[in-house]
PDB file of C-alpha atoms in Angstrom:
ATOM      1  CA  MET U   1       6.347 -21.166   5.945  1.00 67.00           C
ATOM      2  CA  GLU U   2       9.937 -20.859   7.334  1.00 75.00           C
ATOM      3  CA  SER U   3      10.532 -20.494  11.048  1.00 81.00           C
ATOM      4  CA  GLY U   4       9.491 -17.096  12.160  1.00 78.00           C
ATOM      5  CA  GLU U   5       7.866 -16.123   9.091  1.00 70.00           C
ATOM      6  CA  LYS U   6       4.138 -14.928   9.723  1.00 73.00           C
ATOM      7  CA  PRO U   7       1.367 -14.138   7.218  1.00 71.00           C
ATOM      8  CA  VAL U   8       0.878 -10.708   6.011  1.00 70.00           C
ATOM      9  CA  CYS U   9      -1.992 -10.872   3.980  1.00 69.00           C
ATOM     10  CA  MET U  10      -3.867 -13.240   2.269  1.00 68.00           C
ATOM     11  CA  MET U  11      -6.515 -13.093  -0.771  1.00 69.00           C
ATOM     12  CA  ASP U  12      -8.034 -15.660  -2.934  1.00 70.00           C
ATOM     13  CA  VAL U  13      -7.285 -14.924  -6.320  1.00 71.00           C
ATOM     14  CA  ARG U  14      -8.281 -16.814  -9.438  1.00 70.00           C
ATOM     15  CA  GLU U  15      -8.264 -14.393 -12.209  1.00 74.00           C
ATOM     16  CA  TYR U  16      -5.830 -11.808 -12.792  1.00 73.00           C
ATOM     17  CA  PRO U  17      -7.283  -8.867 -14.374  1.00 74.00           C
ATOM     18  CA  GLU U  18      -5.215  -6.179 -16.563  1.00 79.00           C
ATOM     19  CA  ASP U  19      -6.784  -3.047 -14.355  1.00 84.00           C
ATOM     20  CA  ASP U  20      -6.287  -4.667 -10.904  1.00 89.00           C
ATOM     21  CA  TYR U  21      -3.383  -4.227  -8.465  1.00 91.00           C
ATOM     22  CA  PHE U  22      -2.140  -4.928  -5.316  1.00 89.00           C
ATOM     23  CA  VAL U  23      -1.193  -1.800  -3.283  1.00 93.00           C
ATOM     24  CA  TYR U  24       1.432  -2.039  -0.537  1.00 92.00           C
ATOM     25  CA  PHE U  25       2.616   0.480   2.096  1.00 95.00           C
ATOM     26  CA  PHE U  26       5.865   0.218   4.146  1.00 94.00           C
ATOM     27  CA  ALA U  27       6.746   1.268   7.532  1.00 95.00           C
ATOM     28  CA  ASN U  28       9.281   3.386   6.022  1.00 96.00           C
ATOM     29  CA  GLY U  29       6.747   5.641   4.517  1.00 96.00           C
ATOM     30  CA  LYS U  30       7.065   4.181   0.930  1.00 95.00           C
ATOM     31  CA  GLY U  31       4.160   2.767  -1.309  1.00 95.00           C
ATOM     32  CA  VAL U  32       3.925   1.170  -4.280  1.00 94.00           C
ATOM     33  CA  ARG U  33       1.250  -0.326  -6.775  1.00 94.00           C
ATOM     34  CA  ILE U  34       2.127  -3.886  -8.396  1.00 91.00           C
ATOM     35  CA  PRO U  35       0.095  -5.360 -11.185  1.00 89.00           C
ATOM     36  CA  MET U  36      -1.694  -8.534 -10.155  1.00 83.00           C
ATOM     37  CA  SER U  37      -0.580  -9.985 -13.457  1.00 80.00           C
ATOM     38  CA  ALA U  38       2.967 -10.107 -11.823  1.00 81.00           C
ATOM     39  CA  TYR U  39       2.018 -12.746  -9.429  1.00 74.00           C
ATOM     40  CA  GLU U  40       0.347 -15.205 -11.983  1.00 73.00           C
ATOM     41  CA  THR U  41       2.274 -18.477 -12.079  1.00 73.00           C
ATOM     42  CA  LYS U  42       2.217 -21.004 -14.541  1.00 71.00           C
ATOM     43  CA  GLY U  43       2.766 -24.053 -12.550  1.00 71.00           C
ATOM     44  CA  ALA U  44       2.347 -25.409  -9.116  1.00 69.00           C
ATOM     45  CA  ARG U  45       4.577 -24.050  -6.437  1.00 66.00           C
ATOM     46  CA  LYS U  46       5.047 -25.229  -2.859  1.00 64.00           C
ATOM     47  CA  LYS U  47       5.596 -21.711  -1.655  1.00 66.00           C
ATOM     48  CA  LEU U  48       5.717 -17.966  -3.073  1.00 64.00           C
ATOM     49  CA  THR U  49       9.166 -16.358  -2.619  1.00 65.00           C
ATOM     50  CA  GLY U  50       9.869 -12.731  -3.456  1.00 65.00           C
ATOM     51  CA  ALA U  51       6.329 -11.470  -2.933  1.00 69.00           C
ATOM     52  CA  PHE U  52       7.196  -7.760  -2.378  1.00 70.00           C
ATOM     53  CA  TYR U  53       9.926  -5.789  -0.831  1.00 72.00           C
ATOM     54  CA  ALA U  54      10.858  -6.840   2.467  1.00 75.00           C
ATOM     55  CA  GLU U  55      13.600  -4.443   3.667  1.00 82.00           C
ATOM     56  CA  SER U  56      10.737  -2.469   5.387  1.00 87.00           C
ATOM     57  CA  PRO U  57       7.720  -4.008   7.340  1.00 89.00           C
ATOM     58  CA  THR U  58       4.521  -4.157   5.382  1.00 90.00           C
ATOM     59  CA  VAL U  59       1.925  -1.631   7.105  1.00 92.00           C
ATOM     60  CA  GLY U  60      -1.000  -2.358   4.582  1.00 92.00           C
ATOM     61  CA  ILE U  61      -1.855  -4.213   1.516  1.00 90.00           C
ATOM     62  CA  PHE U  62      -4.903  -3.455  -0.437  1.00 93.00           C
ATOM     63  CA  ARG U  63      -6.405  -4.615  -3.884  1.00 88.00           C
ATOM     64  CA  GLN U  64      -7.302  -1.982  -6.442  1.00 91.00           C
ATOM     65  CA  ARG U  65     -10.154  -3.334  -8.240  1.00 87.00           C
ATOM     66  CA  GLY U  66      -9.870  -1.524 -11.851  1.00 84.00           C
ATOM     67  CA  LYS U  67      -9.696   2.078 -12.717  1.00 82.00           C
ATOM     68  CA  ASP U  68     -13.091   2.845 -10.537  1.00 82.00           C
ATOM     69  CA  ASP U  69     -10.906   2.141  -7.472  1.00 85.00           C
ATOM     70  CA  GLU U  70      -7.818   4.538  -8.332  1.00 84.00           C
ATOM     71  CA  SER U  71      -9.989   7.530  -6.719  1.00 87.00           C
ATOM     72  CA  LYS U  72     -10.389   5.492  -3.444  1.00 91.00           C
ATOM     73  CA  ASP U  73      -8.611   7.172  -0.489  1.00 95.00           C
ATOM     74  CA  VAL U  74      -6.404   5.474   2.012  1.00 97.00           C
ATOM     75  CA  ILE U  75      -5.278   7.105   5.134  1.00 97.00           C
ATOM     76  CA  LEU U  76      -1.636   6.572   6.382  1.00 98.00           C
ATOM     77  CA  VAL U  77      -1.084   7.156  10.046  1.00 97.00           C
ATOM     78  CA  SER U  78       2.490   7.390  11.602  1.00 97.00           C
ATOM     79  CA  SER U  79       4.023   6.610  14.866  1.00 97.00           C
ATOM     80  CA  ASP U  80       4.057  10.326  15.918  1.00 96.00           C
ATOM     81  CA  ASN U  81       0.252  10.454  15.376  1.00 96.00           C
ATOM     82  CA  LYS U  82       0.356  12.288  11.990  1.00 97.00           C
ATOM     83  CA  ALA U  83      -1.646  11.301   8.842  1.00 97.00           C
ATOM     84  CA  ILE U  84      -1.905  11.859   5.164  1.00 97.00           C
ATOM     85  CA  VAL U  85      -4.734  10.681   3.129  1.00 97.00           C
ATOM     86  CA  LEU U  86      -4.308   9.873  -0.640  1.00 97.00           C
ATOM     87  CA  PRO U  87      -5.997   8.007  -3.338  1.00 95.00           C
ATOM     88  CA  PHE U  88      -4.637   4.667  -4.851  1.00 94.00           C
ATOM     89  CA  SER U  89      -3.775   6.744  -8.068  1.00 93.00           C
ATOM     90  CA  ALA U  90      -1.351   8.810  -5.976  1.00 95.00           C
ATOM     91  CA  VAL U  91       0.985   5.533  -5.626  1.00 95.00           C
ATOM     92  CA  GLU U  92       3.359   4.752  -8.558  1.00 94.00           C
ATOM     93  CA  ILE U  93       3.046   1.524 -10.440  1.00 91.00           C
ATOM     94  CA  LYS U  94       6.019  -0.591 -10.788  1.00 90.00           C
ATOM     95  CA  SER U  95       6.190  -4.113 -12.736  1.00 82.00           C
ATOM     96  CA  THR U  96       8.675  -5.967 -10.243  1.00 79.00           C
ATOM     97  CA  LYS U  97       7.352  -7.467  -7.370  1.00 77.00           C
ATOM     98  CA  LYS U  98      10.057  -6.675  -5.076  1.00 75.00           C
ATOM     99  CA  SER U  99      10.205  -2.881  -5.926  1.00 82.00           C
ATOM    100  CA  ARG U 100      10.479  -0.418  -2.921  1.00 81.00           C
ATOM    101  CA  GLY U 101       8.021   1.939  -4.347  1.00 88.00           C
ATOM    102  CA  THR U 102       8.265   5.690  -3.832  1.00 94.00           C
ATOM    103  CA  GLN U 103       8.360   8.020  -0.664  1.00 96.00           C
ATOM    104  CA  LEU U 104       4.683   9.128   0.040  1.00 97.00           C
ATOM    105  CA  PHE U 105       5.139  10.104   3.540  1.00 97.00           C
ATOM    106  CA  THR U 106       8.075  12.529   4.829  1.00 95.00           C
ATOM    107  CA  LEU U 107       8.514  10.966   8.301  1.00 95.00           C
ATOM    108  CA  LYS U 108      10.399  12.773  11.273  1.00 94.00           C
ATOM    109  CA  LYS U 109      13.414  10.821  12.454  1.00 94.00           C
ATOM    110  CA  GLY U 110      12.590   7.911  14.424  1.00 95.00           C
ATOM    111  CA  ALA U 111       9.060   7.961  13.125  1.00 96.00           C
ATOM    112  CA  THR U 112       7.297   5.125  11.263  1.00 97.00           C
ATOM    113  CA  LEU U 113       4.242   4.465   9.582  1.00 96.00           C
ATOM    114  CA  THR U 114       1.989   2.353  11.563  1.00 96.00           C
ATOM    115  CA  ALA U 115      -1.449   2.006  10.038  1.00 95.00           C
ATOM    116  CA  ALA U 116      -2.894   2.200   6.483  1.00 96.00           C
ATOM    117  CA  SER U 117      -6.713   2.197   6.004  1.00 95.00           C
ATOM    118  CA  GLU U 118      -9.389   2.419   3.785  1.00 95.00           C
ATOM    119  CA  ASN U 119     -11.663   3.598   6.454  1.00 95.00           C
ATOM    120  CA  VAL U 120     -10.391   7.149   6.797  1.00 95.00           C
ATOM    121  CA  THR U 121     -13.292   8.223   9.382  1.00 94.00           C
ATOM    122  CA  ALA U 122     -11.926   5.644  11.804  1.00 94.00           C
ATOM    123  CA  TYR U 123      -9.000   8.157  12.345  1.00 95.00           C
ATOM    124  CA  VAL U 124     -10.383  11.652  11.116  1.00 95.00           C
ATOM    125  CA  GLU U 125     -13.964  13.211  10.803  1.00 92.00           C
ATOM    126  CA  SER U 126     -12.932  14.777   7.407  1.00 92.00           C
ATOM    127  CA  THR U 127     -10.159  14.592   4.916  1.00 93.00           C
ATOM    128  CA  LYS U 128      -9.872  18.507   5.209  1.00 93.00           C
ATOM    129  CA  GLY U 129      -6.092  19.293   5.757  1.00 93.00           C
ATOM    130  CA  TYR U 130      -4.860  15.495   5.460  1.00 96.00           C
ATOM    131  CA  LYS U 131      -5.527  14.986   1.741  1.00 96.00           C
ATOM    132  CA  LYS U 132      -2.306  15.585  -0.025  1.00 95.00           C
ATOM    133  CA  TYR U 133      -1.744  15.846  -3.940  1.00 92.00           C
ATOM    134  CA  LYS U 134       2.171  16.223  -3.974  1.00 94.00           C
ATOM    135  CA  PHE U 135       4.671  13.648  -2.537  1.00 95.00           C
ATOM    136  CA  PRO U 136       6.252  13.015  -0.464  1.00 96.00           C
ATOM    137  CA  ALA U 137       4.158  14.841   1.988  1.00 96.00           C
ATOM    138  CA  ALA U 138       4.473  15.553   5.409  1.00 94.00           C
ATOM    139  CA  GLY U 139       1.745  14.229   7.720  1.00 95.00           C
ATOM    140  CA  THR U 140      -0.853  16.692   9.731  1.00 95.00           C
ATOM    141  CA  ALA U 141      -1.346  15.975  13.278  1.00 96.00           C
ATOM    142  CA  ILE U 142      -4.501  14.084  13.965  1.00 95.00           C
ATOM    143  CA  GLY U 143      -7.182  15.995  15.793  1.00 80.00           C
ATOM    144  CA  LYS U 144      -6.394  19.438  14.913  1.00 59.00           C
TER     145      LYS U 144
END
């Protein structure tokens, strides 16, 4: 690693199934699904470069395992204590690893995405009022 670099996520991947994706969420409220096959290498490398969009800090990286995981919910939480809940299927698929994705969470000026989690109940008791279907979406205040 270069000086100042730190690991963001590590997964032991030995196969690259066609229906598996890495799902990224960034501090600017954007998200993207990248096919795992985009990361398959043919030769040995000393280090991986250009693994994902680096213009905004990464808040969460998940693995979508096949079509069954498309309906799995994830919660996105902003610095102003608002949240949205969406399924992986709502995140647009892009084939380029460095894709910036699409805007999912409409953030107020100065706010950033601070958390992304598959453990929705750690943040809210019910997805009612938080579940969004059209994007970008404004967040709902947590606890209301």
